[in-house]
Short mmCIF file of C-alpha atoms and ligand atoms in Angstrom, two decimals:
data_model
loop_
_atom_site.label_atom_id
_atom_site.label_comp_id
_atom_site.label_asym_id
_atom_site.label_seq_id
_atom_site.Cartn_x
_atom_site.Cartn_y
_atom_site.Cartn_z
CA UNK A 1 0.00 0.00 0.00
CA UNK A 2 1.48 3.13 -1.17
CA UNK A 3 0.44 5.15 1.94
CA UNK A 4 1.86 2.80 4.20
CA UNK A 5 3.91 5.10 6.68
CA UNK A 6 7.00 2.60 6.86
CA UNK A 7 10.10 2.91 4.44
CA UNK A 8 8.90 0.32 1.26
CA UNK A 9 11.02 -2.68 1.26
CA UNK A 10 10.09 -4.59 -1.92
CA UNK A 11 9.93 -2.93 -5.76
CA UNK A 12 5.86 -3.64 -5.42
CA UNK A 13 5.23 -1.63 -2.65
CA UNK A 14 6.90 1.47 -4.32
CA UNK A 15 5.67 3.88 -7.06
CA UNK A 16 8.17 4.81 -9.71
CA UNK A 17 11.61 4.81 -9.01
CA UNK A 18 12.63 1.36 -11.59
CA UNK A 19 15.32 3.40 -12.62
CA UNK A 20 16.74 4.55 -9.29
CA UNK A 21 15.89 0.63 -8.26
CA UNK A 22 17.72 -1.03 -11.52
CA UNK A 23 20.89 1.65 -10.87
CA UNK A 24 21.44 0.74 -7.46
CA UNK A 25 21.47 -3.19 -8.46
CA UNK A 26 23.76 -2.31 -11.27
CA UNK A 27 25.82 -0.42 -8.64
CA UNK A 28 25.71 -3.37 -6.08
CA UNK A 29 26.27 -6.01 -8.59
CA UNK A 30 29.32 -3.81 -10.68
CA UNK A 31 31.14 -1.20 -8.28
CA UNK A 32 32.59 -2.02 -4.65
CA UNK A 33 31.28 0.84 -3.80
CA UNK A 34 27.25 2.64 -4.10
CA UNK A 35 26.06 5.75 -2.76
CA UNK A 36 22.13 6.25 -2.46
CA UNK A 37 21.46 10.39 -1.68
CA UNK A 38 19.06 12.58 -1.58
CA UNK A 39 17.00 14.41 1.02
CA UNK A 40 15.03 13.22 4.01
CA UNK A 41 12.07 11.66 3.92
CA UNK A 42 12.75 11.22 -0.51
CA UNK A 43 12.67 7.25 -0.41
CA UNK A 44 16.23 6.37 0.04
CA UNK A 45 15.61 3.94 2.98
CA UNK A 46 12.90 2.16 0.77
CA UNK A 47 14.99 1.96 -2.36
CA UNK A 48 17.83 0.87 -0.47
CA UNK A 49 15.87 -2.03 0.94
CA UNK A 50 14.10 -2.62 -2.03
CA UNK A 51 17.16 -3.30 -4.25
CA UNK A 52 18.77 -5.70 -0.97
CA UNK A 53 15.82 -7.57 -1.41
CA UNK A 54 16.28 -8.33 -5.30
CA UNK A 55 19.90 -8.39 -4.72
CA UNK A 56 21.26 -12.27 -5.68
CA UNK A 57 23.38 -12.67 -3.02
CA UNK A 58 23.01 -11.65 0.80
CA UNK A 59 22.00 -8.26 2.05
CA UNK A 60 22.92 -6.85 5.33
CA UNK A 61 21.24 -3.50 6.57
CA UNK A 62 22.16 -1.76 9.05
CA UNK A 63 21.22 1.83 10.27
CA UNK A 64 24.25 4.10 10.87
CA UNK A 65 21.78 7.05 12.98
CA UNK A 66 20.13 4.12 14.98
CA UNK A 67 23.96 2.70 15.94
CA UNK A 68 24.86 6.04 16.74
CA UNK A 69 21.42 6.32 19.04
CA UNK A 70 22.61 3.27 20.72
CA UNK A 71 25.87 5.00 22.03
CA UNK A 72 26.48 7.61 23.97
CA UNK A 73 27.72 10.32 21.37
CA UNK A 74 29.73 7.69 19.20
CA UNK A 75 29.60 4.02 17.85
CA UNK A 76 31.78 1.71 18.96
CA UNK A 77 33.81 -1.16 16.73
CA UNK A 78 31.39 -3.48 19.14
CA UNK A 79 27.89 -1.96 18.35
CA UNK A 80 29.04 -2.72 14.78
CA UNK A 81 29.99 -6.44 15.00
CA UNK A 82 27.56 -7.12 17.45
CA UNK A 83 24.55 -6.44 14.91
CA UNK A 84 26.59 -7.73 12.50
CA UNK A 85 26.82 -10.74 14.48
CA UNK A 86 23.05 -10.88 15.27
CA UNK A 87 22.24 -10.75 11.89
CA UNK A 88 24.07 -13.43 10.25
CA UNK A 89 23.57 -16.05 12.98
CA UNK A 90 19.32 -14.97 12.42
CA UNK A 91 20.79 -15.89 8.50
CA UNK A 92 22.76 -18.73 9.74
CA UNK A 93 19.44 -20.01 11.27
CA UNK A 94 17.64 -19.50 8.31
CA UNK A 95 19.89 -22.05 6.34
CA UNK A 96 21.25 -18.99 3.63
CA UNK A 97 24.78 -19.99 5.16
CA UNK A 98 24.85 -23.74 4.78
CA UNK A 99 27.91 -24.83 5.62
CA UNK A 100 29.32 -22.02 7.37
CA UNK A 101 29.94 -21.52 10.84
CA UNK A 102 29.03 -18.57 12.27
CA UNK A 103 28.44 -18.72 15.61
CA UNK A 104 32.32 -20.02 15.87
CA UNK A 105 34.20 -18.99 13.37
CA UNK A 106 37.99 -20.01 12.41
CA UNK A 107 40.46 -17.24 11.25
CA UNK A 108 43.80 -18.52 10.57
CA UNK A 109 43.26 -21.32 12.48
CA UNK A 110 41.67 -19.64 15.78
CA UNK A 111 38.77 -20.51 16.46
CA UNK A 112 36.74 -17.03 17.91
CA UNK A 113 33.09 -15.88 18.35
CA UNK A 114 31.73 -12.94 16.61
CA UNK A 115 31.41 -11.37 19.85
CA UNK A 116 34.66 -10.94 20.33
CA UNK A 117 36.34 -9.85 16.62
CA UNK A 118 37.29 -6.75 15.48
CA UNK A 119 35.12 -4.82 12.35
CA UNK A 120 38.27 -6.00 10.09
CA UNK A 121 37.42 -9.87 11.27
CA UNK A 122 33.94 -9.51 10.60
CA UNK A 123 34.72 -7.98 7.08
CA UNK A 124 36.88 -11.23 6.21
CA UNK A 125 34.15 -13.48 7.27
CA UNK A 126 31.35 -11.72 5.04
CA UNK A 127 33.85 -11.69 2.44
CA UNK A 128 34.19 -15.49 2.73
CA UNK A 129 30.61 -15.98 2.75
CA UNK A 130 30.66 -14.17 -0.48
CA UNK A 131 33.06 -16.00 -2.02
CA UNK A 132 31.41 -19.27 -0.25
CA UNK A 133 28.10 -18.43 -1.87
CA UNK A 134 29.00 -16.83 -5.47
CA UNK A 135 28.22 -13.59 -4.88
CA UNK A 136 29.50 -10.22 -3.52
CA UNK A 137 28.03 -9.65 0.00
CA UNK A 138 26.35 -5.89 0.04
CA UNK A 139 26.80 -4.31 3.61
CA UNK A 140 24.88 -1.39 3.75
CA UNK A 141 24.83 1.44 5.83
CA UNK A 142 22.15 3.89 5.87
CA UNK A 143 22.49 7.28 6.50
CA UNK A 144 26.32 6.18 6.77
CA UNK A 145 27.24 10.21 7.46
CA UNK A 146 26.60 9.18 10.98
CA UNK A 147 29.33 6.79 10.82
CA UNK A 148 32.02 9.99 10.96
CA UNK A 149 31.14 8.70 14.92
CA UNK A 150 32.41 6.04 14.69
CA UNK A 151 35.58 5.36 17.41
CA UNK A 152 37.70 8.31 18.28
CA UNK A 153 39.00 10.01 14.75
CA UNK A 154 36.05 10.84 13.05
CA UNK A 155 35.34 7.61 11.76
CA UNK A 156 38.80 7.09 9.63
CA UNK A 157 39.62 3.51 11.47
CA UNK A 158 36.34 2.65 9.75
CA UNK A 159 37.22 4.00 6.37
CA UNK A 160 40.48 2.14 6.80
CA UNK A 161 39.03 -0.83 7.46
CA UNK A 162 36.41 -0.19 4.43
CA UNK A 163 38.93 0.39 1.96
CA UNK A 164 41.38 -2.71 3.07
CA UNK A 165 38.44 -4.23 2.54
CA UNK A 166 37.76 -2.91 -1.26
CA UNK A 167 41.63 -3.73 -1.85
CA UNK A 168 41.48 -7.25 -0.97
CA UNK A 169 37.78 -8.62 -0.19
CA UNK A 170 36.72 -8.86 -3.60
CA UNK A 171 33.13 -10.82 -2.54
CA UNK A 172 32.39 -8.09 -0.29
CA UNK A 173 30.70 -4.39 -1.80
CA UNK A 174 29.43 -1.72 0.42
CA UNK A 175 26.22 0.92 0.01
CA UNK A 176 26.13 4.10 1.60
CA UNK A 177 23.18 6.46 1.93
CA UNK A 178 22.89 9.65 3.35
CA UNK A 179 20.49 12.86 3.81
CA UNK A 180 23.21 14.80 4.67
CA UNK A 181 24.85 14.51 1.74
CA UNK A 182 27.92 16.93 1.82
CA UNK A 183 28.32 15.23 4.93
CA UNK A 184 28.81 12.02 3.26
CA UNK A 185 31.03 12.82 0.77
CA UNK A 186 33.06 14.86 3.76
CA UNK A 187 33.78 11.40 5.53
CA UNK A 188 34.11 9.45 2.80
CA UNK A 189 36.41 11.54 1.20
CA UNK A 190 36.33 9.81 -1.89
CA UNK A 191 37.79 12.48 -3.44
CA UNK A 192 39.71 14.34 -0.80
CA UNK A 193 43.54 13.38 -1.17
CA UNK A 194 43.56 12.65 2.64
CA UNK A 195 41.05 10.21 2.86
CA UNK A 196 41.69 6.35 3.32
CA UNK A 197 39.47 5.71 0.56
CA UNK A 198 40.59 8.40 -1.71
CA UNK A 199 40.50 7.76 -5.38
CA UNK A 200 38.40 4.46 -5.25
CA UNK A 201 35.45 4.00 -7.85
CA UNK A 202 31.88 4.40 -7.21
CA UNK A 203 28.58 4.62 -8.52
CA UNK A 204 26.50 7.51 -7.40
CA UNK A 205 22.41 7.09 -7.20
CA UNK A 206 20.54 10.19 -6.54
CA UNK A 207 16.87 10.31 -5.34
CA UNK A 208 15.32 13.19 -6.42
CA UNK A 209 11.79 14.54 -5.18
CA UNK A 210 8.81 13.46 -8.17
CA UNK A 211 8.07 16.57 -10.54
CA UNK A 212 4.63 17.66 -10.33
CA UNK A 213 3.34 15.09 -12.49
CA UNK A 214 4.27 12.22 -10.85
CA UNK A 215 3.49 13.60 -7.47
CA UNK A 216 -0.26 13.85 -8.52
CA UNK A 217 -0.14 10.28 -9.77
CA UNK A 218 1.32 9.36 -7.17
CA UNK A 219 -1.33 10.32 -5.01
CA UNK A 220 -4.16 9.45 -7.26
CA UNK A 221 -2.52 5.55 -7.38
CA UNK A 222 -2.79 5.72 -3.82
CA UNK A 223 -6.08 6.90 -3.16
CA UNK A 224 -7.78 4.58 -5.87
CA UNK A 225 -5.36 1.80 -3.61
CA UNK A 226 -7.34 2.27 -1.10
CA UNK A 227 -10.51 3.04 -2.90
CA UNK A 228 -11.34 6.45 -2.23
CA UNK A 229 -12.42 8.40 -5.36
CA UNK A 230 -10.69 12.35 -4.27
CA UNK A 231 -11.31 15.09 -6.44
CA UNK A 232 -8.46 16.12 -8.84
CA UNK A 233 -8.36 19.85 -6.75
CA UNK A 234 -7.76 18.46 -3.76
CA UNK A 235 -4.97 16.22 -5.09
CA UNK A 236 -3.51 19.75 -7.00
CA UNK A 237 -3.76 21.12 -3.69
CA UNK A 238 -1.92 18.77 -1.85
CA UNK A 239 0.91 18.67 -3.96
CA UNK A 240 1.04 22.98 -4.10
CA UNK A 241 1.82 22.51 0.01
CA UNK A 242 3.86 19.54 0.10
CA UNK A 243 5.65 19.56 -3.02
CA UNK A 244 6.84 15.84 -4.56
CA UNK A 245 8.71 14.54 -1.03
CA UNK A 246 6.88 11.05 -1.33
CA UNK A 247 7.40 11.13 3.02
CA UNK A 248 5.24 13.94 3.17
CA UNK A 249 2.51 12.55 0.46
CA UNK A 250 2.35 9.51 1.99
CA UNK A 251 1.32 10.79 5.36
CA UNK A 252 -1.23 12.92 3.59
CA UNK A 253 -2.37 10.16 1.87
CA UNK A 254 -2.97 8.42 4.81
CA UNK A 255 -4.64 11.34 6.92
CA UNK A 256 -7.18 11.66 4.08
CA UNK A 257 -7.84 8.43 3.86
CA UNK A 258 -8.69 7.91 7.80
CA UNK A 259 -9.96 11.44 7.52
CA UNK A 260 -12.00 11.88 4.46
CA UNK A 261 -11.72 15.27 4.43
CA UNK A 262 -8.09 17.52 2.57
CA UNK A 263 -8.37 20.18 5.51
CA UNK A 264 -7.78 18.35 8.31
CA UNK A 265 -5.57 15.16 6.38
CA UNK A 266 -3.51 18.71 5.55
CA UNK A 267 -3.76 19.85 9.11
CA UNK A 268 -2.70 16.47 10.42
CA UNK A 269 0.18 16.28 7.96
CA UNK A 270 1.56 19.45 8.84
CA UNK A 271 1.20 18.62 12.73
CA UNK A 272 3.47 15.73 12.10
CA UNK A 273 5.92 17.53 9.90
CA UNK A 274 5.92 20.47 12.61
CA UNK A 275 7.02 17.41 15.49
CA UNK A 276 9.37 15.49 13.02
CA UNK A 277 11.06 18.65 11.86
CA UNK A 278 11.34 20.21 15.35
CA UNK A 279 13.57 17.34 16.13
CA UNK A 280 15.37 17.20 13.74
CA UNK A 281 16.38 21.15 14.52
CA UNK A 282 17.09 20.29 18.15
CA UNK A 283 19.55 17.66 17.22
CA UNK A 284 20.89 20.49 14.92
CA UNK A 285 20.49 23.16 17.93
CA UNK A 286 22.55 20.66 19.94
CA UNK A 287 25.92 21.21 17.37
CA UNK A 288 25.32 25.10 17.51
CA UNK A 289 22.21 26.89 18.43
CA UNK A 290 22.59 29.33 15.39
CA UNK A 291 21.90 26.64 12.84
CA UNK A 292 17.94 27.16 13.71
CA UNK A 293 18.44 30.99 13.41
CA UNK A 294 20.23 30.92 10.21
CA UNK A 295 17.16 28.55 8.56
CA UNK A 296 14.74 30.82 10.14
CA UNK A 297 16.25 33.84 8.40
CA UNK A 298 15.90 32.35 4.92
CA UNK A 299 12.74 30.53 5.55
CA UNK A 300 11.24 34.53 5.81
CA UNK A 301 12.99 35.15 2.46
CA UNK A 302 16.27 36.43 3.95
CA UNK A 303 18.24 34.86 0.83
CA UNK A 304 21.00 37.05 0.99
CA UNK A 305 24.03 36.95 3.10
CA UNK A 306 24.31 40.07 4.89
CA UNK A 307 20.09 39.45 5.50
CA UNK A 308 21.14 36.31 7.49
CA UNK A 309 23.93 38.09 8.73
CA UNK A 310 21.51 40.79 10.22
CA UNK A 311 19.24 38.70 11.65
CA UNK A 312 21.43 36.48 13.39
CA UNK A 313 22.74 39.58 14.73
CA UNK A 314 20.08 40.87 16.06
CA UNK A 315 18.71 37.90 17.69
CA UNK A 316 22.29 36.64 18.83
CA UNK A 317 24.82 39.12 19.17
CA UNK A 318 27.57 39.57 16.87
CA UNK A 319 29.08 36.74 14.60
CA UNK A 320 32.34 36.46 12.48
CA UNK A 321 32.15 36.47 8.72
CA UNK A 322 34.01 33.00 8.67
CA UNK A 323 31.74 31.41 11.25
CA UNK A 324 28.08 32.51 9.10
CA UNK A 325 29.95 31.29 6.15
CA UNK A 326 31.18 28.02 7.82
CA UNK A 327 27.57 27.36 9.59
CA UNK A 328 25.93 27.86 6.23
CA UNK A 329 28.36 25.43 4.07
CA UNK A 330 27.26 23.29 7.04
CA UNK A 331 23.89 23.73 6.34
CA UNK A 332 23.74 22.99 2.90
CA UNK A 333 26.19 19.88 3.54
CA UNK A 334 23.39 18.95 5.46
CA UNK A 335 20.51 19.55 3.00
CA UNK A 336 18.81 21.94 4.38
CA UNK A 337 19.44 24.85 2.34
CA UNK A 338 20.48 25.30 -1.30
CA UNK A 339 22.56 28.55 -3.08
CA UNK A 340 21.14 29.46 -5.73
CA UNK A 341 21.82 32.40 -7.90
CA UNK A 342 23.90 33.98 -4.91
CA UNK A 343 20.88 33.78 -2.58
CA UNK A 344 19.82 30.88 0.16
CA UNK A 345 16.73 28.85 -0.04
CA UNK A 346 15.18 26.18 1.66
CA UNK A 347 15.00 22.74 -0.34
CA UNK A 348 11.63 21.40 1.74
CA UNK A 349 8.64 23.69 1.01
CA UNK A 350 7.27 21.61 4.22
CA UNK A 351 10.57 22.48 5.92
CA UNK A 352 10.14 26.25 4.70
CA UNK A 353 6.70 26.39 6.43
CA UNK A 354 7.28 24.62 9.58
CA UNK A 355 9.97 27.13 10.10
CA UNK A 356 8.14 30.30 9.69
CA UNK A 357 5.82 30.04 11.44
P1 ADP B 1 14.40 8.38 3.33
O1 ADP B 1 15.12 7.14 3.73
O2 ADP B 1 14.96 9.02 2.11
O3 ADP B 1 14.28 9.36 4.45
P2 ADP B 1 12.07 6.64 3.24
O4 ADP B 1 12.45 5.53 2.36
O5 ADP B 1 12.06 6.40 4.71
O6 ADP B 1 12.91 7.97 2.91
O7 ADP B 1 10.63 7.12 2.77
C1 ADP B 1 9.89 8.11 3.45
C2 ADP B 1 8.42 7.75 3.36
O8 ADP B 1 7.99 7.82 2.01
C3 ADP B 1 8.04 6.35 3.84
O9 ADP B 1 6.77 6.43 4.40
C4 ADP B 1 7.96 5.53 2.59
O10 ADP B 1 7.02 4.51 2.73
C5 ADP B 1 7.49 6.56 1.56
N1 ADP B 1 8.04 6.33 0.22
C6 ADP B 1 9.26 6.71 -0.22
N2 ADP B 1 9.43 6.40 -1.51
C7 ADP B 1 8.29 5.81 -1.91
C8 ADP B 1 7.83 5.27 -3.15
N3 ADP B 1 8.60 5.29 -4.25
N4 ADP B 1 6.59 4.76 -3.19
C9 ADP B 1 5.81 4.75 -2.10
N5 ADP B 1 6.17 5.24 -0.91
C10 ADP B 1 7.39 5.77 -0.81
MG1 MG B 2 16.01 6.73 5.55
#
């Protein structure tokens, strides 16, 4: 059902996206390496899960901003092999790993328990699997940005062990998908000279929001899904205040459905948007309290930089020219804003509204 709230996890559940879906496979069955990006709440959690379940060999998800949750203001090497762990003995169980060992496993000729290896062990293991089974392992890591957490040097024991791992564990490819997408490329640092994984290949998927078209359709699918027959101006006005973020149409969707009525599935959608997004804006509050001053200035059309400037100002005190320029690269490493033609906007209309009001 298209206006189930949960992230999608098989092609038939989703609307559209067979080109994102069949680009991502490519990437997962070609390159060692796949990023999935885009903004929150755009589908990248659904594709992602999507394309592990039509993947040919074995899967493994796991969720870099839940890991991080789990710890107190990092992730540890254990959180990682630990759910690692967990999930292939629940394979192990399941009979995809006949013939291998999981719950001991032997590594040059010691016998250990997952428990106790390092993220490096682990990687050789799924890489034997792989090569055991015929095909690659994916691990994938969603919203991996989070990762940059991981141990005590901004994640780069990680990336170490990553890109050992695309050297010399040729049954083994990774996926990485973020929402903070400047962030992403930050710690991967693909291309940045001073990265451990510097220089390596990748294929690069990127989930865009549905053009106005498709948006519509999308709905209308949805509603005739569930059987409700919704006039076409409601639909048209739907997609006017929440744009093509399928997140956001999907909880309409469902409101209106429940509802029966666009005011109040509108209402309802923008109460959960407001809580969601509010947040989401603490969390970035938490890293510097100026971020939510800075979105607030361009969300009431302050595109300009001496506008935000201003404003800050006056609601903060005073604020170096390299510190507003830093916080707002941050910003749009994090997706929330966009420069364009020299002036700031907001990339979520639904963000944009929360925000000024
Ligand atoms: P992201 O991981 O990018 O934040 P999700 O995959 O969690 O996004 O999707 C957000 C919401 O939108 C979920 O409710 C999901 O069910 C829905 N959704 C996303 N893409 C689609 C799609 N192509 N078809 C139907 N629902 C979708
Ligand atoms: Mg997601």
């Amino acid at each position: 059902m298209l206006f189930d709230p949960r992230p999608k996890e098989r092609r038939e559940e989703m609307f559209d996206r067979e080109e994102e879906l069949e680009a991502i496979l490519r990437g997962m069955g070609e390159y060692p390496i796949t990023l999935i990006i885009g903004i929150r709440r755009v589908g990248k959690s659904s594709l992602l899960k999507a394309a592990l379940n039509e993947y040919q060999g074995i899967g493994l998800y796991l969720d870099a901003r839940r890991l991080y949750a789990a710890g107190s203001g990092n992730i540890s090497a254990s959180v990682i092999t630990d759910e690692l762990s967990r999930i292939l003995i629940g394979r192990g169980r399941f009979g995809f790993l006949r013939g291998i060992s999981i719950e001991k496993v032997n590594i040059g000729g010691i016998q250990i328990k997952p428990r106790d290896m390092g993220f490096m062990d682990i990687l050789e293991v799924i890489n034997r699997i792989g090569e055991k089974t015929g095909h690659k392992v994916i691990l994938a890591f969603d919203e991996a940005q989070y990762l940059r957490f991981y141990g005590s040097r901004g994640g780069k024991d990680l990336l170490a062990a990553i890109a050992h791992a695309y050297d010399s564990m040729p049954n083994l490819g990774f996926v990485f998908t973020g929402s903070e997408v400047g962030l992403l490329h930050d710690f991967l640092g693909l291309d940045d000279y001073s990265s451990p994984l510097y220089g390596r290949i990748y294929e690069e998927v990127e989930v865009r929001p549905f053009p106005r078209e498709l948006s519509e359709e999308f709905l209308r699918v949805g509603f005739s899904e569930v059987g409700l027959n919704v006039p076409q101006d409601d639909i048209k006005r739907a997609v006017d205040e929440l744009d093509g973020i399928p997140g956001w149409l999907v909880e309409f969707g469902f409101n209106y459905w429940k509802k029966g009525d666009p005011e109040k599935a509108l209402e309802t959608t923008m109460a959960k948007a407001r809580s969601m997004i509010r947040e989401e804006l603490l969390e970035l509050e938490r890293r510097s309290p100026r971020y939510a001053l800075i979105l607030r200035a361009v969300s009431i059309g302050l595109s300009r930089w001496s506008g935000i400037r201003d404003y800050v100002e006056a609601k903060s005190g005073p604020i170096t020219n390299a510190r507003l320029t830093n916080l707002l690269r941050n910003l749009e490493k994090m997706g929330w804003i966009k420069k364009e033609n020299g002036g700031y906007r907001i990339i979520d209309p639904v963000v944009e509204k929360v925000l000024r009001e």
